[in-house]
Tab-separated table of C-alpha atoms in Angstrom:
chain	number	residue	atom	x	y	z
A	1	MET	CA	114.834	72.753	97.804
A	2	THR	CA	115.818	70.373	100.597
A	3	ASP	CA	113.576	69.507	103.545
A	4	GLN	CA	115.830	71.375	105.969
A	5	HIS	CA	115.161	74.650	104.130
A	6	ARG	CA	111.371	74.327	103.850
A	7	GLY	CA	109.008	76.514	105.803
A	8	ARG	CA	111.607	78.359	107.862
A	9	THR	CA	112.049	82.052	108.556
A	10	THR	CA	115.393	83.833	108.227
A	11	ARG	CA	116.869	85.945	110.998
A	12	ASP	CA	115.529	88.967	109.086
A	13	GLY	CA	111.996	87.585	109.441
A	14	ILE	CA	111.710	86.571	105.785
A	15	ARG	CA	109.705	83.432	105.067
A	16	ILE	CA	111.368	80.690	103.020
A	17	HIS	CA	108.600	78.937	101.100
A	18	GLU	CA	108.402	75.358	99.919
A	19	ALA	CA	108.796	74.384	96.281
A	20	ALA	CA	105.104	73.438	96.125
A	21	ASP	CA	104.123	76.970	97.169
A	22	PHE	CA	105.249	78.365	93.815
A	23	ALA	CA	102.183	76.813	92.150
A	24	GLY	CA	99.803	78.657	94.466
A	25	MET	CA	101.533	81.952	93.791
A	26	HIS	CA	101.359	81.336	90.058
A	27	ARG	CA	97.580	80.823	90.241
A	28	ALA	CA	97.038	84.022	92.190
A	29	GLY	CA	99.495	86.013	90.092
A	30	ALA	CA	97.997	84.782	86.822
A	31	LEU	CA	94.523	85.962	87.815
A	32	ALA	CA	95.748	89.407	88.865
A	33	ALA	CA	97.651	89.718	85.586
A	34	GLN	CA	94.659	88.519	83.554
A	35	ILE	CA	92.466	91.184	85.155
A	36	LEU	CA	94.970	93.861	84.153
A	37	ASP	CA	94.949	92.458	80.619
A	38	ASP	CA	91.150	92.518	80.503
A	39	ILE	CA	90.794	96.072	81.814
A	40	ALA	CA	93.057	97.513	79.092
A	41	PRO	CA	90.357	98.031	76.402
A	42	HIS	CA	88.280	100.034	78.879
A	43	ILE	CA	90.945	102.688	79.453
A	44	ILE	CA	89.738	105.365	77.074
A	45	VAL	CA	89.234	109.104	77.147
A	46	GLY	CA	86.075	109.886	79.119
A	47	GLN	CA	86.154	106.698	81.174
A	48	THR	CA	85.962	107.180	84.936
A	49	THR	CA	88.233	105.552	87.480
A	50	ALA	CA	85.121	104.521	89.442
A	51	ALA	CA	83.827	102.594	86.427
A	52	LEU	CA	87.200	100.915	85.948
A	53	ASP	CA	87.238	99.809	89.577
A	54	ALA	CA	83.691	98.443	89.305
A	55	LEU	CA	84.749	96.391	86.285
A	56	ILE	CA	87.773	95.074	88.175
A	57	GLU	CA	85.666	94.112	91.186
A	58	GLY	CA	83.313	92.230	88.877
A	59	MET	CA	86.233	90.369	87.301
A	60	VAL	CA	87.524	89.316	90.719
A	61	ASN	CA	84.093	88.078	91.764
A	62	ASP	CA	83.456	86.286	88.477
A	63	ALA	CA	86.717	84.379	88.956
A	64	GLY	CA	85.591	83.187	92.388
A	65	ALA	CA	88.491	85.020	93.995
A	66	THR	CA	88.667	87.640	96.742
A	67	SER	CA	89.919	91.207	96.506
A	68	ALA	CA	92.726	91.719	98.997
A	69	THR	CA	92.201	95.474	99.105
A	70	ILE	CA	88.472	95.706	99.868
A	71	GLY	CA	88.346	96.138	103.637
A	72	TYR	CA	92.112	96.398	104.023
A	73	LYS	CA	92.658	99.103	106.673
A	74	GLY	CA	89.238	100.501	105.730
A	75	TYR	CA	89.931	100.698	101.985
A	76	ARG	CA	86.755	100.116	99.958
A	77	HIS	CA	87.939	99.411	96.410
A	78	ALA	CA	89.221	96.469	94.367
A	79	SER	CA	92.072	98.499	92.868
A	80	CYS	CA	94.258	101.527	93.336
A	81	ILE	CA	94.220	103.817	90.297
A	82	SER	CA	96.924	106.481	90.289
A	83	VAL	CA	96.699	109.151	87.574
A	84	ASN	CA	99.518	111.439	86.351
A	85	HIS	CA	101.375	112.743	89.433
A	86	VAL	CA	99.651	110.385	91.844
A	87	VAL	CA	102.510	108.104	92.901
A	88	CYS	CA	100.431	105.306	94.426
A	89	HIS	CA	97.239	104.437	96.334
A	90	GLY	CA	94.997	106.606	94.171
A	91	ILE	CA	91.362	106.070	95.172
A	92	PRO	CA	88.964	105.182	92.319
A	93	GLY	CA	86.120	107.654	92.018
A	94	GLY	CA	87.989	110.412	93.778
A	95	LYS	CA	88.659	113.721	92.108
A	96	ILE	CA	91.908	113.560	90.156
A	97	PRO	CA	94.267	116.133	91.687
A	98	LYS	CA	95.627	118.800	89.362
A	99	TRP	CA	99.237	118.459	88.311
A	100	LYS	CA	101.552	121.136	87.003
A	101	ASN	CA	100.928	120.529	83.266
A	102	ASP	CA	97.189	119.857	83.640
A	103	SER	CA	95.187	122.102	81.321
A	104	HIS	CA	91.927	120.225	81.913
A	105	ALA	CA	89.166	121.332	84.239
A	106	ARG	CA	88.215	118.193	86.134
A	107	ALA	CA	84.799	118.170	87.701
A	108	ASP	CA	84.901	114.397	88.157
A	109	ASP	CA	87.214	111.398	87.880
A	110	SER	CA	87.022	111.013	84.109
A	111	LEU	CA	90.197	110.420	82.131
A	112	LYS	CA	91.445	113.058	79.702
A	113	ASP	CA	93.517	112.652	76.554
A	114	GLY	CA	97.121	111.954	77.447
A	115	ASP	CA	96.488	110.936	81.071
A	116	ILE	CA	98.789	108.180	82.285
A	117	LEU	CA	97.627	105.853	85.027
A	118	ASN	CA	98.823	102.964	87.118
A	119	ILE	CA	96.314	100.267	88.078
A	120	ASP	CA	97.262	98.075	91.034
A	121	VAL	CA	95.310	94.886	91.765
A	122	THR	CA	95.769	92.249	94.459
A	123	VAL	CA	93.651	89.098	94.569
A	124	ILE	CA	93.476	86.104	96.900
A	125	VAL	CA	93.219	82.675	95.267
A	126	ASP	CA	93.152	79.591	97.517
A	127	GLY	CA	94.781	81.648	100.248
A	128	TRP	CA	97.612	82.971	98.068
A	129	PHE	CA	98.045	86.670	97.241
A	130	GLY	CA	98.699	87.855	93.687
A	131	ASP	CA	99.832	91.490	93.517
A	132	THR	CA	100.729	93.401	90.353
A	133	SER	CA	100.407	96.803	88.708
A	134	ARG	CA	101.161	98.342	85.358
A	135	MET	CA	100.828	101.586	83.395
A	136	TYR	CA	98.199	102.617	80.850
A	137	VAL	CA	97.470	105.735	78.801
A	138	ALA	CA	94.119	107.259	77.907
A	139	GLY	CA	94.368	108.524	74.354
A	140	LYS	CA	97.786	109.572	73.040
A	141	PRO	CA	100.679	109.983	75.475
A	142	LYS	CA	102.992	112.964	75.471
A	143	ALA	CA	106.554	112.059	74.482
A	144	TYR	CA	107.936	112.777	77.963
A	145	ALA	CA	105.223	110.621	79.559
A	146	GLU	CA	105.946	107.775	77.178
A	147	ARG	CA	109.642	108.003	78.032
A	148	LEU	CA	108.911	107.943	81.770
A	149	ILE	CA	106.729	104.855	81.387
A	150	GLN	CA	109.427	103.072	79.392
A	151	VAL	CA	112.168	103.926	81.884
A	152	THR	CA	110.011	102.735	84.783
A	153	HIS	CA	109.193	99.451	83.082
A	154	ASP	CA	112.855	98.845	82.262
A	155	ALA	CA	113.954	99.798	85.790
A	156	LEU	CA	111.703	97.074	87.190
A	157	MET	CA	113.142	94.496	84.808
A	158	VAL	CA	116.696	95.549	85.685
A	159	GLY	CA	115.808	95.037	89.350
A	160	ILE	CA	114.422	91.579	88.653
A	161	GLU	CA	117.628	90.671	86.804
A	162	ALA	CA	119.517	91.302	90.066
A	163	VAL	CA	117.502	88.619	91.880
A	164	LYS	CA	119.398	85.381	92.517
A	165	PRO	CA	120.539	83.496	95.612
A	166	GLY	CA	123.599	85.076	97.164
A	167	ASN	CA	122.820	88.577	95.974
A	168	THR	CA	121.310	91.092	98.407
A	169	PHE	CA	118.252	93.285	98.477
A	170	GLY	CA	120.643	96.213	98.192
A	171	ASP	CA	121.710	94.849	94.816
A	172	ILE	CA	118.085	95.103	93.621
A	173	GLY	CA	117.669	98.676	94.835
A	174	HIS	CA	121.044	99.756	93.481
A	175	ALA	CA	120.273	98.357	90.027
A	176	ILE	CA	116.941	100.191	89.869
A	177	GLN	CA	118.326	103.473	91.171
A	178	ALA	CA	121.338	103.453	88.877
A	179	TYR	CA	119.165	102.785	85.840
A	180	ALA	CA	116.553	105.417	86.687
A	181	GLU	CA	119.044	108.140	87.515
A	182	ALA	CA	121.062	107.417	84.372
A	183	HIS	CA	117.873	108.291	82.478
A	184	GLN	CA	117.393	111.608	84.320
A	185	THR	CA	114.523	110.404	86.511
A	186	SER	CA	114.264	109.893	90.273
A	187	VAL	CA	113.271	106.978	92.512
A	188	VAL	CA	110.597	107.433	95.178
A	189	ARG	CA	111.983	106.620	98.640
A	190	ASP	CA	108.769	106.736	100.663
A	191	PHE	CA	107.215	103.481	99.395
A	192	CYS	CA	108.679	100.066	98.715
A	193	GLY	CA	108.013	96.485	97.713
A	194	HIS	CA	107.172	93.832	100.283
A	195	GLY	CA	107.089	90.159	101.073
A	196	LEU	CA	103.891	88.244	100.385
A	197	GLY	CA	102.540	84.721	100.048
A	198	ARG	CA	99.665	83.663	102.263
A	199	VAL	CA	99.732	87.213	103.661
A	200	PHE	CA	99.378	90.560	101.898
A	201	HIS	CA	102.405	92.259	103.437
A	202	ALA	CA	105.349	90.663	105.210
A	203	PRO	CA	109.114	91.139	105.522
A	204	PRO	CA	111.193	92.163	103.703
A	205	ASN	CA	110.767	95.785	102.724
A	206	VAL	CA	112.123	95.878	99.177
A	207	LEU	CA	113.721	99.275	98.624
A	208	HIS	CA	114.125	100.547	95.073
A	209	PHE	CA	117.333	102.414	95.870
A	210	GLY	CA	120.437	101.620	97.877
A	211	ARG	CA	123.992	100.324	97.898
A	212	ALA	CA	125.056	97.094	96.254
A	213	GLY	CA	126.027	94.349	98.666
A	214	THR	CA	123.895	95.630	101.552
A	215	GLY	CA	120.753	94.265	103.152
A	216	ALA	CA	119.483	90.733	103.623
A	217	VAL	CA	120.873	87.996	101.404
A	218	LEU	CA	118.474	86.522	98.836
A	219	GLU	CA	117.601	82.855	99.287
A	220	GLU	CA	115.642	80.377	97.241
A	221	GLY	CA	112.002	80.327	98.337
A	222	MET	CA	111.632	84.024	99.170
A	223	PHE	CA	108.483	85.652	97.725
A	224	PHE	CA	108.202	89.436	97.355
A	225	THR	CA	107.143	92.287	95.103
A	226	ILE	CA	109.367	94.713	93.255
A	227	GLU	CA	107.400	97.855	92.360
A	228	PRO	CA	109.513	100.932	91.643
A	229	MET	CA	107.842	104.324	91.482
A	230	ILE	CA	109.808	106.662	89.208
A	231	ASN	CA	109.286	110.420	88.893
A	232	LEU	CA	110.136	112.862	86.112
A	233	GLY	CA	110.991	115.419	88.781
A	234	ARG	CA	112.193	115.096	92.355
A	235	PRO	CA	111.567	111.958	94.438
A	236	GLU	CA	109.705	113.560	97.353
A	237	THR	CA	106.036	112.710	97.927
A	238	LYS	CA	103.197	113.755	100.186
A	239	VAL	CA	100.005	112.003	101.239
A	240	LEU	CA	96.725	113.871	100.807
A	241	ALA	CA	94.063	114.391	103.470
A	242	ASP	CA	92.322	111.121	102.545
A	243	ASP	CA	95.332	109.311	104.123
A	244	TRP	CA	95.776	107.166	100.998
A	245	THR	CA	96.590	109.201	97.891
A	246	ALA	CA	100.316	109.918	97.541
A	247	ILE	CA	101.426	112.548	95.030
A	248	THR	CA	104.743	114.020	93.937
A	249	ARG	CA	105.528	117.140	95.944
A	250	ASP	CA	106.638	119.025	92.840
A	251	LYS	CA	103.584	117.762	90.871
A	252	SER	CA	105.774	116.057	88.288
A	253	LEU	CA	104.583	112.895	86.547
A	254	SER	CA	105.104	109.533	88.242
A	255	ALA	CA	104.939	105.966	86.934
A	256	GLN	CA	105.062	102.502	88.493
A	257	PHE	CA	105.261	98.844	87.502
A	258	GLU	CA	104.994	95.876	89.859
A	259	HIS	CA	105.631	92.162	89.646
A	260	SER	CA	105.375	89.488	92.335
A	261	ILE	CA	108.319	87.113	92.162
A	262	GLY	CA	109.843	84.077	93.813
A	263	VAL	CA	113.551	83.410	94.192
A	264	THR	CA	114.647	80.180	92.506
A	265	ALA	CA	117.953	78.316	92.549
A	266	THR	CA	119.122	80.292	89.514
A	267	GLY	CA	117.261	83.619	89.602
A	268	ALA	CA	113.714	84.939	89.722
A	269	GLU	CA	110.390	83.420	88.738
A	270	ILE	CA	107.733	86.032	87.900
A	271	PHE	CA	104.274	85.069	89.164
A	272	THR	CA	102.407	87.955	87.505
A	273	LEU	CA	103.368	87.659	83.857
A	274	SER	CA	100.689	89.002	81.508
A	275	PRO	CA	98.863	86.091	79.815
A	276	GLY	CA	98.447	88.260	76.722
A	277	GLY	CA	101.919	89.767	76.733
A	278	LEU	CA	100.452	93.160	77.678
A	279	PHE	CA	102.511	94.035	80.746
A	280	HIS	CA	104.530	96.483	78.681
A	281	PRO	CA	102.703	99.842	78.337
A	282	THR	CA	99.292	99.527	76.704
A	283	TYR	CA	98.124	102.499	74.679
A	284	ASN	CA	94.560	102.851	73.418
């Protein structure tokens, strides 16, 4: 990356980072990914989402890092944990809302056999933000849930494959949407990926649907997340009274995967790769 391209902002407000900044993002992304590796053995039937969040907070503190979510707009937890038809921003410790195929009476936030859940963690390391999420299953997944998780994972990777200088953000969204809809699932429109670096959220908004060839042009040095939320049913969502928890309107299952990436001269560099190779669905 030449000096004339370092540290500037595009006309769309997107920061172009220096080559040296990739190392900082790798450190932050590696810690976030390691935490998601380390939490996997604790996702078992009977475990509570509050206990999982407490473990995650301890891991962040033990690493000498900072949780980006504790205190963010009043949020009080080190993770978002979204179970079954919760699309995103599920609050640990909160009662798990009933979904249409839920046969369990839930008096608390404990996980039941077959529950699927997304855990989203963002940490700050030396001023850099590492943001990632992935899916887990408590017990044995139902076949349709396992298929949804696989499609969502693959949709993310298809989106990442569309990242290279000269392509557009519309190319990313189109690739994800086309893949998801070809597998009889739908893409959530109400939430999107985002720029990051030394800030938690920044331009651009990274849509997971759209038309190829539209939107801002990708340039080397851009940092952002891609984090598609894919539903078994319709794409519409609603936010509950807590102003955080988003669920599918039709109470169908939802899944999500998220990586933080940087645009290189030839494609995409993933900052949040799993150290243990566990980013793909982990079943216990």
